[in-house]
Every structure is written in structure tokens, then in C-alpha cells.
Coordinates of C-alpha atoms in Angstrom, one line a residue:
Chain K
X1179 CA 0.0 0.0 0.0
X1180 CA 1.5 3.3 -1.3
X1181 CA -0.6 6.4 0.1
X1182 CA 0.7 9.7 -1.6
X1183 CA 3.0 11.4 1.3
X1184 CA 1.2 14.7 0.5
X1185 CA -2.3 12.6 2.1
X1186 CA -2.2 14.4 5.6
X1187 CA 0.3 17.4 5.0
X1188 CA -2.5 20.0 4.4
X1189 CA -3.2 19.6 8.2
X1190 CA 0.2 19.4 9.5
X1191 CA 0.8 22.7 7.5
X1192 CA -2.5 24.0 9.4
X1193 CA -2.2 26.7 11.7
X1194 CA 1.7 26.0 12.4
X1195 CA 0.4 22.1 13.6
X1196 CA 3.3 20.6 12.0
X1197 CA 5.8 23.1 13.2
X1198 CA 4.1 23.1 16.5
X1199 CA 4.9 19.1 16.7
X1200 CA 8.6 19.7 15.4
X1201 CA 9.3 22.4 18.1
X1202 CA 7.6 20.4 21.3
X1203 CA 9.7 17.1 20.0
X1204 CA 12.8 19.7 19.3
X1205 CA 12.5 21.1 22.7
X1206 CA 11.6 17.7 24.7
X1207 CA 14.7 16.0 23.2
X1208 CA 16.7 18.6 24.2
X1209 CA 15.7 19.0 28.1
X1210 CA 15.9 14.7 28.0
X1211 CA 19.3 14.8 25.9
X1212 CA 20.6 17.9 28.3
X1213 CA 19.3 16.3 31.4
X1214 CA 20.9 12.5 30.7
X1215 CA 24.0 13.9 29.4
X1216 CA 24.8 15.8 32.8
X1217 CA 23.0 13.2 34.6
X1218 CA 25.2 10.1 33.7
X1219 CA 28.3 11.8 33.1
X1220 CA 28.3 13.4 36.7
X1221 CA 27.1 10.2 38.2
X1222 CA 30.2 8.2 36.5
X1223 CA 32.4 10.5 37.5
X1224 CA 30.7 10.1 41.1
X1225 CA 30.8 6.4 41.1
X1226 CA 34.3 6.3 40.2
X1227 CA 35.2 8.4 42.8
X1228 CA 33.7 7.2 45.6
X1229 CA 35.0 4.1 44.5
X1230 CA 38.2 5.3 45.0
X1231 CA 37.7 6.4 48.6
X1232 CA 36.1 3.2 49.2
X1233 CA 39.2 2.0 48.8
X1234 CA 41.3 4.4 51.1
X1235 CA 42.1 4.2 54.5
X1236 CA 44.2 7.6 55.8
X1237 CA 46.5 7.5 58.8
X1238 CA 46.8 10.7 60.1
X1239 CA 49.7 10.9 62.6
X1240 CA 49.4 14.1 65.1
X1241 CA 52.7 16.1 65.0
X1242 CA 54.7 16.2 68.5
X1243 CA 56.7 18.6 70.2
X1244 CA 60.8 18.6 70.4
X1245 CA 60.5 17.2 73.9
X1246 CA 59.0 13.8 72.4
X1247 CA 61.0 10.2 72.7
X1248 CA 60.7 9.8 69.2
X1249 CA 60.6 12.5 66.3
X1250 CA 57.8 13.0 63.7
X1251 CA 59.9 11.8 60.8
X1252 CA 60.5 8.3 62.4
X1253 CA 57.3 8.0 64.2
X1254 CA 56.2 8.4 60.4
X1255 CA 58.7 6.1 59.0
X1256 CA 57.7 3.5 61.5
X1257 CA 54.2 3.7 61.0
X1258 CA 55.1 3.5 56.9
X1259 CA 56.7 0.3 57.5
X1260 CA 54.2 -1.1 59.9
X1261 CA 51.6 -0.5 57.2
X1262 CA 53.5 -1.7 54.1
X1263 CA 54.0 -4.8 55.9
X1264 CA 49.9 -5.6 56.0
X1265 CA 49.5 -8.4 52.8
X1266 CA 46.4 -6.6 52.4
X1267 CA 47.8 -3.3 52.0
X1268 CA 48.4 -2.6 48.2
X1269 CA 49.8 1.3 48.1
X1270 CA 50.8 3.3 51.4
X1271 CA 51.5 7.2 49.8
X1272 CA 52.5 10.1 52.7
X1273 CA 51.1 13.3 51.5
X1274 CA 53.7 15.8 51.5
X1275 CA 53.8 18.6 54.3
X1276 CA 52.7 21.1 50.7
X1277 CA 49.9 18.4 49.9
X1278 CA 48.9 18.5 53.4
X1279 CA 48.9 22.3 53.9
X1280 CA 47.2 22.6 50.3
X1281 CA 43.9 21.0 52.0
X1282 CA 44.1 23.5 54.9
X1283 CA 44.3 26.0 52.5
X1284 CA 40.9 27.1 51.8
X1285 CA 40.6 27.8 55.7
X1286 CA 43.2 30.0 56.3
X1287 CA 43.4 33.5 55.0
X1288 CA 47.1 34.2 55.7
X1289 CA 49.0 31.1 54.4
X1290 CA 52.3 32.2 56.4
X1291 CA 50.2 31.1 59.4
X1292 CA 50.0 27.3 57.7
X1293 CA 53.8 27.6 58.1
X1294 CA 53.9 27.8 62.1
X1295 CA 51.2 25.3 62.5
X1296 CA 52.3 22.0 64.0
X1297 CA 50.5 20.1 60.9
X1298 CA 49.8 16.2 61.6
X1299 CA 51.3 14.1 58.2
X1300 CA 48.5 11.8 56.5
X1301 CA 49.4 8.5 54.8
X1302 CA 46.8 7.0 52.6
X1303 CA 46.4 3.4 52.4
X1304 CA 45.0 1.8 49.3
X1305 CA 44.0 -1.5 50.0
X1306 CA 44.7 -4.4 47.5
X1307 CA 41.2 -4.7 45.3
X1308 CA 38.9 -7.4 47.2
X1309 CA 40.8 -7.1 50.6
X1310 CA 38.6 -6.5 53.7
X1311 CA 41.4 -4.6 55.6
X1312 CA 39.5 -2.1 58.0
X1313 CA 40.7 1.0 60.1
X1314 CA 40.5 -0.8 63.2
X1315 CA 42.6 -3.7 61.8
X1316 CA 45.3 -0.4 60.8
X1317 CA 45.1 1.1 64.4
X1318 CA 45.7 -2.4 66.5
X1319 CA 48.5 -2.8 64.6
X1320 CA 49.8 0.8 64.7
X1321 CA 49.1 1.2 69.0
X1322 CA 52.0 -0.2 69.7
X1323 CA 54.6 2.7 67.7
X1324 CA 52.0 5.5 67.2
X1325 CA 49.5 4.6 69.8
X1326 CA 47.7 8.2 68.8
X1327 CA 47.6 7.8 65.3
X1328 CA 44.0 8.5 63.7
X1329 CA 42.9 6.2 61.4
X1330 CA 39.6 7.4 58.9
X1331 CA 38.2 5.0 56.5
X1332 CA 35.9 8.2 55.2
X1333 CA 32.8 5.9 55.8
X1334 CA 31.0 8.7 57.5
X1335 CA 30.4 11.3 55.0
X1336 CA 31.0 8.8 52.0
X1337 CA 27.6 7.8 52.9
X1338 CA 26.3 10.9 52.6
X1339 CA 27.9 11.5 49.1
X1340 CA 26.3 8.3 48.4
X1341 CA 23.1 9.6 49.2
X1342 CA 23.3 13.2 47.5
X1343 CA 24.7 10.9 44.1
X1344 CA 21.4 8.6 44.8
X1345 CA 19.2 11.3 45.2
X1346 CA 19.9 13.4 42.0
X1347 CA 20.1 10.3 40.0
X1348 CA 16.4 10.2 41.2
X1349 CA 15.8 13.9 40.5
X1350 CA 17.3 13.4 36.8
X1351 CA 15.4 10.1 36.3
X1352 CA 12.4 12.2 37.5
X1353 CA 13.0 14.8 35.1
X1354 CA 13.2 12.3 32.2
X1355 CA 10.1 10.8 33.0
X1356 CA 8.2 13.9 32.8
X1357 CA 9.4 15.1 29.7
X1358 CA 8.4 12.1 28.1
X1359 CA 5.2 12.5 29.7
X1360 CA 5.2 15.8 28.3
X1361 CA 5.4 14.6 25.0
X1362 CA 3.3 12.5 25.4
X1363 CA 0.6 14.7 26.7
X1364 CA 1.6 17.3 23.8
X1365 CA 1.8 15.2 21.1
X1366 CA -1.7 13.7 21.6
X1367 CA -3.0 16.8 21.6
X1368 CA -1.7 17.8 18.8
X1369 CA -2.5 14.4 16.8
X1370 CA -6.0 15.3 18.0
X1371 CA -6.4 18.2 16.0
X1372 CA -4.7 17.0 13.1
X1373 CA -6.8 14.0 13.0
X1374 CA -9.9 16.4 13.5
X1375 CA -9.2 18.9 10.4
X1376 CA -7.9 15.4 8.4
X1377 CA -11.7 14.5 9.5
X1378 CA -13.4 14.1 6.3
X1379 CA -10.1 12.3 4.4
X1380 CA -10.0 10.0 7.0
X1381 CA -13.1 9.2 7.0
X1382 CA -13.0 8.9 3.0
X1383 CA -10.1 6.3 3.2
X1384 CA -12.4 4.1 5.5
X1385 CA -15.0 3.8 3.6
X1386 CA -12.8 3.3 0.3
X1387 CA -11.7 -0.2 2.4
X1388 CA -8.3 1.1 3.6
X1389 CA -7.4 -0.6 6.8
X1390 CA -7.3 0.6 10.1
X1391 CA -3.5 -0.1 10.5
X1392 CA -2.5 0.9 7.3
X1393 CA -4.4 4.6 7.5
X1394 CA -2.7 4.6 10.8
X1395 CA 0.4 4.1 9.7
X1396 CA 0.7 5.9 7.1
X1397 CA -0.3 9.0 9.8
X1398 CA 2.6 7.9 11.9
X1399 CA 4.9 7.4 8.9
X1400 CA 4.6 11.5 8.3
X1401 CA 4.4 12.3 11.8
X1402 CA 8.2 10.7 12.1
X1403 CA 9.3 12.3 9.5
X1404 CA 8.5 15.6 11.0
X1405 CA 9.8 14.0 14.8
X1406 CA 12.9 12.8 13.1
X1407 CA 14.5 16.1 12.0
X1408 CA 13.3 17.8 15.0
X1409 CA 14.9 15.0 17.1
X1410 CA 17.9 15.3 15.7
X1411 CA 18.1 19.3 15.9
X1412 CA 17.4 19.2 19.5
X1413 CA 20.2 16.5 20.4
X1414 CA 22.6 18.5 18.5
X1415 CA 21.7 21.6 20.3
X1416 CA 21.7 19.7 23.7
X1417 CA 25.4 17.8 23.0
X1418 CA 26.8 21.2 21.7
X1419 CA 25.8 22.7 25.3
X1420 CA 26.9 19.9 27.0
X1421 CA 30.5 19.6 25.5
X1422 CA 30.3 23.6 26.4
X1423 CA 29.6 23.4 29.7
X1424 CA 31.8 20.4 30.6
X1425 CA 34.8 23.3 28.9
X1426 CA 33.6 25.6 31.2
X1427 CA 33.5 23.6 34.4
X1428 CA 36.6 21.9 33.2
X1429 CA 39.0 23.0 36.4
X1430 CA 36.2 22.0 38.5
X1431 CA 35.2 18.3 37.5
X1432 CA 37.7 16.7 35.6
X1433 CA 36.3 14.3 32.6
X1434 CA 39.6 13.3 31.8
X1435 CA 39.3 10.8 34.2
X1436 CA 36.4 8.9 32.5
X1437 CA 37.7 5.8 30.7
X1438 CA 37.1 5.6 27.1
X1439 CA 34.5 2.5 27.6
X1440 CA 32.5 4.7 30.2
X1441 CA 32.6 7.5 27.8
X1442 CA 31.1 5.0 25.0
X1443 CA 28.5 4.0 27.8
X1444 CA 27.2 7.5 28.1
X1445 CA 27.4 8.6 24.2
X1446 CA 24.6 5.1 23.7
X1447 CA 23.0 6.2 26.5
X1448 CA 22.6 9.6 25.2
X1449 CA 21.7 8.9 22.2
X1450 CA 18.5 6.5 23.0
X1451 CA 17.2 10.1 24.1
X1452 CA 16.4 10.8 20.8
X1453 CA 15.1 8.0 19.4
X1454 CA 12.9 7.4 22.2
X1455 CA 11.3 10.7 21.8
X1456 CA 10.5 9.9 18.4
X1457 CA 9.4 6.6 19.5
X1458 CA 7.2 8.2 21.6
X1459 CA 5.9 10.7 19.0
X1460 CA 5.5 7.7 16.5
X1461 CA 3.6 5.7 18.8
X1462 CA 1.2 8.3 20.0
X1463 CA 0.8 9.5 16.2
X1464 CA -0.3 6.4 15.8
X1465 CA -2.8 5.9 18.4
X1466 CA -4.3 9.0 17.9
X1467 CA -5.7 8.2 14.5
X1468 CA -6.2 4.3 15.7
X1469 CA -8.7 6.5 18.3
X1470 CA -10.1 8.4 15.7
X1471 CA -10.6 5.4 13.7
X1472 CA -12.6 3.5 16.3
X1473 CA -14.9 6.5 16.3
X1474 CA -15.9 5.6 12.8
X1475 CA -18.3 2.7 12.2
Chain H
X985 CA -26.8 -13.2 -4.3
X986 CA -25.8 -10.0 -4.5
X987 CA -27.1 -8.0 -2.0
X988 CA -30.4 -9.1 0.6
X989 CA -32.6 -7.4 3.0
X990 CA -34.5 -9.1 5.4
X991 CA -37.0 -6.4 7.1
X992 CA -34.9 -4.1 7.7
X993 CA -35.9 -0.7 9.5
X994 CA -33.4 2.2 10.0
X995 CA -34.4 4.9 13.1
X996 CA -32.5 7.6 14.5
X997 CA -32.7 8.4 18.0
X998 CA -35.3 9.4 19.8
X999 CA -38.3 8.0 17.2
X1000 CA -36.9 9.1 13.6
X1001 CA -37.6 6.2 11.2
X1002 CA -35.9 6.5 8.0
X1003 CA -36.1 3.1 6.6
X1004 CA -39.3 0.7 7.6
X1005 CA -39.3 -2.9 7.0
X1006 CA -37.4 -3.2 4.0
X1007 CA -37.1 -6.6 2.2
X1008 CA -35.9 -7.3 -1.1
X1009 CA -33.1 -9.5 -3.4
X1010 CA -30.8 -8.3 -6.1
X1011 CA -29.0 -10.5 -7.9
X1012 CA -25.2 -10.5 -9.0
X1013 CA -23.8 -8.6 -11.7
X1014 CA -27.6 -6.3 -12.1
X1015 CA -28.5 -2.8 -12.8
X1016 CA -30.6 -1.3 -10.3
X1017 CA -32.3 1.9 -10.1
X1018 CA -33.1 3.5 -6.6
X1019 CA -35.5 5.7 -7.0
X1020 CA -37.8 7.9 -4.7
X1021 CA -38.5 11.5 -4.1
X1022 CA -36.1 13.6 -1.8
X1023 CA -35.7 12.5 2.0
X1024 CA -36.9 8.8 0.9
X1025 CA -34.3 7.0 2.0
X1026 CA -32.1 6.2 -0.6
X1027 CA -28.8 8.0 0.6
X1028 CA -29.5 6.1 4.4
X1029 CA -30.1 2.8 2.1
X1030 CA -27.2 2.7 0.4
X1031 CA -25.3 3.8 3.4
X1032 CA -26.8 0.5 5.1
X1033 CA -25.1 -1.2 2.0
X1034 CA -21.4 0.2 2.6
X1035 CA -22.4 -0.5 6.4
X1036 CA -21.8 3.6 7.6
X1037 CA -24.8 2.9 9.3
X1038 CA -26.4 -0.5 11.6
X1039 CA -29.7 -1.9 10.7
X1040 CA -31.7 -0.4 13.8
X1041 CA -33.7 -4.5 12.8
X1042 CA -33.5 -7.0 10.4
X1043 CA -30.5 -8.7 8.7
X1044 CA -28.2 -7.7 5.2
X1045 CA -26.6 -9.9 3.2
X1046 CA -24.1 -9.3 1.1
X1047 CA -22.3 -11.5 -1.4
X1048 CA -24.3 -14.0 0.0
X1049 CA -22.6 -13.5 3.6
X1050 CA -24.5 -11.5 7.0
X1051 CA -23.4 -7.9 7.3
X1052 CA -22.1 -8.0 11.0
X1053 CA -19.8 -5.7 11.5
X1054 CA -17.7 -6.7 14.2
X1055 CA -14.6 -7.4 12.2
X1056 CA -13.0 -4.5 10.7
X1057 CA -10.6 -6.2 8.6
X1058 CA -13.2 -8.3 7.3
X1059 CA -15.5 -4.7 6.7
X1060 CA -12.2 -3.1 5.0
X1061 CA -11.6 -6.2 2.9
X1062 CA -15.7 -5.8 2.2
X1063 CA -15.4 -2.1 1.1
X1064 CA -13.0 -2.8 -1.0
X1065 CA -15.2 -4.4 -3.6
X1066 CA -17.3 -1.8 -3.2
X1067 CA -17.3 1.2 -5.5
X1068 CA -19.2 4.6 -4.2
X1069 CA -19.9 7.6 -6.0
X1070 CA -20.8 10.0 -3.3
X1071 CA -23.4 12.4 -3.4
X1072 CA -20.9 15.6 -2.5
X1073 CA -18.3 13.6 -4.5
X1074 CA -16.0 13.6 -1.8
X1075 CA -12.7 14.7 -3.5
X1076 CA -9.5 14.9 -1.4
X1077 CA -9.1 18.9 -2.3
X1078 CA -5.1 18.6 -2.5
X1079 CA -4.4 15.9 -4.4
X1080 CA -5.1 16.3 -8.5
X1081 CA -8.0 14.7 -10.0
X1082 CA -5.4 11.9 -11.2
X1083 CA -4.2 10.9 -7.8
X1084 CA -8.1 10.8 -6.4
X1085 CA -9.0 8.2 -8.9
X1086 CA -5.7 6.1 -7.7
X1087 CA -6.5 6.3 -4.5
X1088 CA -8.8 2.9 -4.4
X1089 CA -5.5 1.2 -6.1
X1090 CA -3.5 2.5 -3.5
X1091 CA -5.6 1.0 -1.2
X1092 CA -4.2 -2.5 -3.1
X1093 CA -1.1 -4.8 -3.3
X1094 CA -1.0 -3.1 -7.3
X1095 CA 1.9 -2.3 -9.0
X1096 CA 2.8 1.8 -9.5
X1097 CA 3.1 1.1 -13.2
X1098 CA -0.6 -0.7 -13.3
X1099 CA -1.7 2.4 -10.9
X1100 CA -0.4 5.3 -13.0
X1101 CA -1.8 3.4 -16.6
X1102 CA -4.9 2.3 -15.5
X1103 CA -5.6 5.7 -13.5
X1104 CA -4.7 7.7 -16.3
X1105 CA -7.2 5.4 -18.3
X1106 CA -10.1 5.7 -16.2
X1107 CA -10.0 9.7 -16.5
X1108 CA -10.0 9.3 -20.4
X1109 CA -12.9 6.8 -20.2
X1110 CA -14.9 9.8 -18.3
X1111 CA -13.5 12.3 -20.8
X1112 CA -10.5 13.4 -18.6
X1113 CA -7.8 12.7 -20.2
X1114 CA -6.9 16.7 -20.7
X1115 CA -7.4 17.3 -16.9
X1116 CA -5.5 14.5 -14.8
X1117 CA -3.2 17.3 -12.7
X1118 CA -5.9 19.6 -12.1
X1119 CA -7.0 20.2 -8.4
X1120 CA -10.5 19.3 -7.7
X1121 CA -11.2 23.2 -7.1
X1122 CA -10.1 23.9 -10.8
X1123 CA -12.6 21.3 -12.0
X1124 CA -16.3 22.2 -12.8
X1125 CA -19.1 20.4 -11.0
X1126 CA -19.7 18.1 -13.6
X1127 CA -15.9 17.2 -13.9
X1128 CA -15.6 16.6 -10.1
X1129 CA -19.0 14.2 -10.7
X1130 CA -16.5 11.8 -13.5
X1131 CA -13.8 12.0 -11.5
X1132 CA -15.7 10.9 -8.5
X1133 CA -16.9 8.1 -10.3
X1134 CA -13.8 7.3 -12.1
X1135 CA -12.5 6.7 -9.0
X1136 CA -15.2 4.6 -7.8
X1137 CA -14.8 2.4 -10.9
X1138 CA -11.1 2.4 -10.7
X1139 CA -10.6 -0.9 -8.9
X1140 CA -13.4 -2.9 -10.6
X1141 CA -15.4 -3.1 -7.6
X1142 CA -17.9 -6.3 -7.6
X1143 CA -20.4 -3.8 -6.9
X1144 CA -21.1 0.3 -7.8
X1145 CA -22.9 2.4 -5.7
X1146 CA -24.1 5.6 -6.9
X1147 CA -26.1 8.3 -5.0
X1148 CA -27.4 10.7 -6.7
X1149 CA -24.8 10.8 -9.7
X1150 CA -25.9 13.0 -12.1
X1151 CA -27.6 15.1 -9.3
X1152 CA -25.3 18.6 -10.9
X1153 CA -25.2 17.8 -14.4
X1154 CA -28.2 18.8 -17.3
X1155 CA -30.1 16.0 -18.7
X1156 CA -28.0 15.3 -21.9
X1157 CA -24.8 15.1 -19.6
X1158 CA -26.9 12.5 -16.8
X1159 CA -28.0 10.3 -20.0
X1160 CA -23.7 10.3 -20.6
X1161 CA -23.3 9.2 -17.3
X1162 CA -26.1 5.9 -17.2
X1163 CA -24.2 4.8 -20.4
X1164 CA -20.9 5.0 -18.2
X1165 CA -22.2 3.0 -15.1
X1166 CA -24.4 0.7 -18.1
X1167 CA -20.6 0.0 -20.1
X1168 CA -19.6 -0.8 -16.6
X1169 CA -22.1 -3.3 -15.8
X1170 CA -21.7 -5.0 -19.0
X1171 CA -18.0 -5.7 -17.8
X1172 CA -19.4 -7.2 -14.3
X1173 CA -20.0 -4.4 -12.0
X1174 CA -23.4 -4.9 -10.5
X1175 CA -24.8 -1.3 -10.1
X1176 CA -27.3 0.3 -7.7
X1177 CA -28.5 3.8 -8.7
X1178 CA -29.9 6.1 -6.6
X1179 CA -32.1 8.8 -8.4
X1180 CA -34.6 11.0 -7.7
X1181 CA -34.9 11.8 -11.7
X1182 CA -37.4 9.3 -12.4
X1183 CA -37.9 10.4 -16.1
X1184 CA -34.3 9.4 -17.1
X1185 CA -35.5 6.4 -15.1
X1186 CA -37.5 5.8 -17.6
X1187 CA -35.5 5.8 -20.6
X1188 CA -33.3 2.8 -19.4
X1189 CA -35.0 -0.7 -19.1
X1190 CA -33.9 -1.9 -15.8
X1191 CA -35.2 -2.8 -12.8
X1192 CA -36.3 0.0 -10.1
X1193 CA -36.8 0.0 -6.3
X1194 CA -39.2 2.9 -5.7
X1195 CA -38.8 4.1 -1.8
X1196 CA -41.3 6.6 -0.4
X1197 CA -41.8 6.9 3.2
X1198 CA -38.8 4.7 3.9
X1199 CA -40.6 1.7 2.3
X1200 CA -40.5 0.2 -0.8
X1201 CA -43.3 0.9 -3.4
X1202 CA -43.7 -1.8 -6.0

């Protein structure tokens, strides 16, 4: 069956109907495309990061005075030892007295004071992947040569990053969900008055003996066409953003660190955006008319 | 059998009857002329036919099988051996007069070659030829009439229906047109005419159902 294309255009080219439809589904795409773009790429970045924590225990070991037993360099070197000993140990870095003093830095307005304080040295301990090696496990064994050594396993506030990461990946999902409900809601109403000035062709075609399905389709097969190069303009629009405003914010999240296999996992993410907006316009194309139809005896 | 009705009345709500009792048989392959005065009943009986309206009682067969309507498919499949020449024509205003009349082909597993030739040949068999990309608003009310039938014919239905055909053309043009839908018959078409011009009627020799007061007279 071979309508001619031209069948329902009159109607789309109605009072801006067709553009109408183009814009919502240009618009929707973008918000969905915008809004799963930032979504999942902050959320990888999130995930890879706090898996990184997971993994990291930090000693902190208090600086003492001159009138101390032992100085601060071999307490430290003791403690480095002790800890590279543990099987289950895989990396033990000391931060540098800079790398230390650089995450004080925000909290102190003269930085010459940073210089006088008696700053505590941190050693991060990155256990071996699968091992079950815990903070209390670090400070039993570190009581006996630093008995005031702190040990953090960041489990605290992790789990509040955790949550935060959980509960925008909620807020995003959210926001995906009504945009597609959106155009949902917008593209029905616009198939409804499409189908209602295409009244009297539609009607025509039923009683020639067309079917159901195939009128239908060939509704939906235009309404596509118009979806696809909207689609399509708005994910454009939405990446060109996106790759802006990841340039802009580059000094504060870095995307570098995303492997190339997550980046490929976001880009097919991404781009299901599009097509299921047009899926969504197709299918609600379609069941506009397959309405209409039913109206008609 | 061609077509059978077995008392059937038509009403519209709350106590309108159109159509009361009607029984009669037609036989495959006739020419039938439906005649009556205006507001008869001949539009809302051939509308029973191509089953845009429901017996309000009785039963319809046609080609030999009850007129149901559950089954859409089954209606579409129906339809489309039926050919209707509608009263108001019913032209799709943007397409041209050539892709109206391929529209009931479209409607088929035909090939575009066999569309566009035998298209193009219906519109020369109703004197068209000249005017197969003219919009239906560039056409005369006579020339919407042939192509409105042209495309009714296009697909060799098994049966025509024609209401009120020559309803905007002068008598001379009307005769034309009965020659048209007689040609037609002679290749197979069964025809049912619906006209309220009971002296051209006349001129033909075939069979009439006269409705008045939505029943059949004689």
C-alpha cells in the first residue's frame, strides 16, 4: 500500500500544527538529551570516585613537640613500615607537608600562618582490590609505635555522598520521565487536531476499504518524518551545550578521568534520548488516529 | 446473491424512522435503479449497504454473507469491492483529479506502473484525459461528478454504488453518465442507482426499487 505522502500534509501545515509538533519534540529531546547527558556523566564521575575512597584508608599521625622520645619523621617512617608490611595493604603514599597544607588552605586566610602550625602528616592506604582490611585492623597494629595515630576510612560522609549521588540520580530520572510524559501529553493533543481537520479524508479512506492499520500508519509514517529532524536538531543543540559546559567547568570536574569504555556507555546512553522521543511521538501519532478510527463505524 | 434485505428498518434516535421494513433481493452482476423522491431514503439505504450505518432490525446480506460488522478487517476487505460515488463527491481537495482516482488502487497490493496506466485510463474513459493534474477546485461540477466516479470504478469493484450521480449535471450530460455505469455493468460491475430523476429512469430498461416513506413501493 502506497498512500501519496502529501495525504495528511495539508493539516500538519495547518495553523503552524506541523511546526508546532517539530518544536515540542525539538525542545523535549533537548531537556531529555541535556538532562541525561549531565545526569550520567556526573554520576560516573561520582561512582568512580567514591570508589576510590572506598578503597582508602588515611592515617593521620598528630605532630609532637621537640621534647617527644621519638621524632615526627620516624614515628612516620615506622608507621610507613608497619603499614606496608599488611599483605592486604596494596599502596601506602604520605602526602607531603605542601599536599597537606594545600587541603588547609581554603581555611586560612594568611597562608604564612600554615607555616607555624604543628601540621599532623596523612598516609593513605590503598588496599589491595577485594581485601577487607578495615581501620581498626590499621590502628591495632599501629598502637604499639604510634599509639595516637587516627585512622579514617571516610565511611561517614561517603555515605552521605552516596546519598546526595542517589538522590539526584532520582531527581534526573524524574526529570526524564516527565518530559516524556510531556510529550506524550503534547503530542496527543496535537494528533487530535490533526486527525480532527484530516476528519473528512480520514473518514474517505475508511469507507474506500483502507485498513485501520494501514491509514494509521501511514499518519505515523509523516508524523516521524517531521519527529525525526526535529529529534535530531534538538540533540545537536543539547550535546553542543553539554560539550560547552563540561569546557567551562573543566578545572572543577575533571572528565579526563572517565575511561574511554564509560565515555562509550554515556554517548549510547545519550543517544537512546532521541530515538525514544521519536518513539514516543510515533507511537502516540499512531494511536491518535487508531482512536479516531474506532470512532468511525 | 448480490445483496439481501430481510426487514430491515433504520431509526435515529429518539423515534426518527428513515427506513421501515425493507425486504428485497438483487442479484449479481444487475442494474438497479433507486428511486424515490427527496428525503426517501435512498442515501441512508445505500449507506446500510457500505455499512456507515447499523440496521436499527433485520439482517443484510451481502455477497451471500450476513453484514455483522464486528470485524473491521473483514468490513475493509468488504469495502473494498465496493465502488461509491458520493453524493458531494468527496474529492480529497489537494491531491489532482489523477491521484483521487488512484487512491482505491492505493488501497491495493498493485503495482505503481498498473496504478499510474490504469488511472490515467479511467480519466480518459470519463473524458479526462486533458485534466488528470488539475486540483478538484479547478474542476467544474460536472468534472468533479467523472472523476468521482472514475475513481469509484477504478478498482473494478464487484459492486457500484451511486447516490445521486448526475444530481449537478443537465439531462444530456446525466444520459452520458447511465451509459458510463451501463458499459460498466456489462463488464461485471453490479450497479445500484440512486435517483430521484425518475424520467431518465425511464428511458433505461432496468429494474427500479421505488422508496417513499422509507418503504419500498412496487
Amino acid at each position: 500500500m502506497s498512500l501519496p505522502r502529501t495525504l495528511f500534509s495539508p493539516a500538519f501545515r495547518a495553523r503552524h500544527l506541523g511546526r508546532s509538533f517539530a518544536v515540542i519534540v525539538g525542545i523535549m529531546v533537548f531537556i531529555a538529551t541535556f538532562a541525561t547527558a549531565a545526569e550520567t556523566s556526573l554520576l560516573a564521575l561520582g561512582y568512580d570516585w567514591g570508589k576510590t575512597m572506598e578503597s582508602r584508608i588515611t592515617v593521620e599521625i598528630p605532630a609532637v613537640g621537640d621534647e617527644s622520645d621519638m621524632s615526627q619523621a620516624d614515628r612516620v617512617q615506622k608507621a610507613i613500615a608497619i603499614l606496608r608490611a599488611m599483605p592486604e595493604a596494596g599502596l601506602v603514599i604520605p602526602l607531603s607537608d605542601s599536599e597537606v597544607a594545600g587541603l588547609l588552605q581554603p581555611w586560612f586566610s594568611e597562608q604564612d600562618l600554615l607555616k607555624t602550625l604543628p601540621l599532623p602528616t596523612l598516609i593513605d592506604v590503598i588496599r589491595k582490590p577485594g581485601a577487607t582490611l578495615t581501620a581498626d585492623q590499621i590502628q591495632d597494629r599501629l598502637r604499639s609505635v604510634v599509639g595516637d595515630a587516627h585512622v579514617d576510612d571516610h565511611g561517614a560522609w561517603l555515605q552521605d555522598a552516596w546519598r546526595l549521588e542517589h538522590g539526584l540520580a532520582l531527581v534526573g530520572g524524574m526529570m526524564i520521565v516527565l518530559t516524556a510524559i510531556t510529550l506524550f501529553i503534547a503530542v496527543t493533543l496535537l494528533c487530535r487536531t490533526v486527525t480532527a481537520s484530516e476528519h473528512e479524508t480520514i473518514g474517505l479512506l475508511h469507507l474506500l476499504g483502507a485498513r485501520d492499520r494501514d491509514i494509521a500508519s501511514h499518519f505515523q509514517s509523516q508524523a516521524e518524518r517531521l519527529a525525526w529532524r526535529a529529534a535530531a536538531a534538538g540533540f545537536v543543540i543539547a550535546l553542543a551545550v553539554t560539550a560547552a559546559l563540561m569546557y567551562c567547568t573543566r578545572h572543577i570536574v575533571d572528565f579526563s578521568t572517565l575511561t574511554p569504555l564509560r565515555w562509550g556507555l554515556l554517548a549510547a546512553l545519550v543517544s537512546l534520548v532521541p530515538v525514544g522521543a521519536i518513539g514516543i511521538a510515533a507511537v502516540t501519532a499512531r494511536l491518535s488516529v487508531m482512536r479516531h478510527l474506532e470512532s468511525l463505524s | 446473491m448480490l445483496l439481501s434485505f430481510e426487514n430491515v428498518s433504520l431509526s435515529y434516535p429518539p423515534h426518527h424512522a428513515v427506513l421501515d421494513d425493507i425486504d428485497f433481493n438483487l442479484h449479481d452482476g444487475g442494474f438497479y435503479f433507486l428511486t424515490g423522491p427527496s428525503g426517501a431514503g435512498k442515501s441512508s439505504l445505500l449507506r446500510l449497504i457500505y455499512q456507515a450505518e447499523k440496521p436499527t432490525k433485520g439482517r443484510i446480506y451481502l455477497f451471500g454473507e450476513p453484514m455483522t460488522g464486528g470485524d473491521r478487517e473483514a468490513l475493509a476487505a468488504i469495502r473494498r469491492k465496493i465502488g461509491i460515488v458520493f453524493q458531494d463527491f468527496r474529492l480529497i481537495p489537494h491531491l489532482t483529479a489523477w491521484e483521487n482516482v488512484a487512491l482505491p488502487l492505493r488501497l491495493t497490493d498493485a503495482s505503481e506502473a498498473y496504478i499510474q496506466k490504469h488511472a490515467r485510463e479511467l480519466l480518459e474513459w470519463v473524458g479526462l484525459g486533458d485534466r488528470l493534474d488539475a486540483a478538484p477546485s479547478e474542476l467544474s461540477g460536472g468534472e468533479q461528478q467523472r472523476v468521482a466516479i472514475a475513481r469509484a470504478v477504478v478498482a473494478r469493484p464487484r459492486l457500484l454504488l451511486a447516490d445521486e450521480p448526475t444530481g449537478n449535471v443537465d439531462d444530456n450530460t446525466a444520459l452520458k453518465l447511465f451509459h458510463l455505469f451501463d458499459e460498466l455493468n456489462k463488464l461485471g460491475t453490479a450497479v445500484i442507482l440512486a435517483t430521484h430523476q425518475s424520467h431518465l429512469v425511464e428511458s433505461f430498461n432496468k429494474p427500479a426499487l421505488r422508496l417513499a416513506g422509507g418503504r419500498i413501493r412496487g
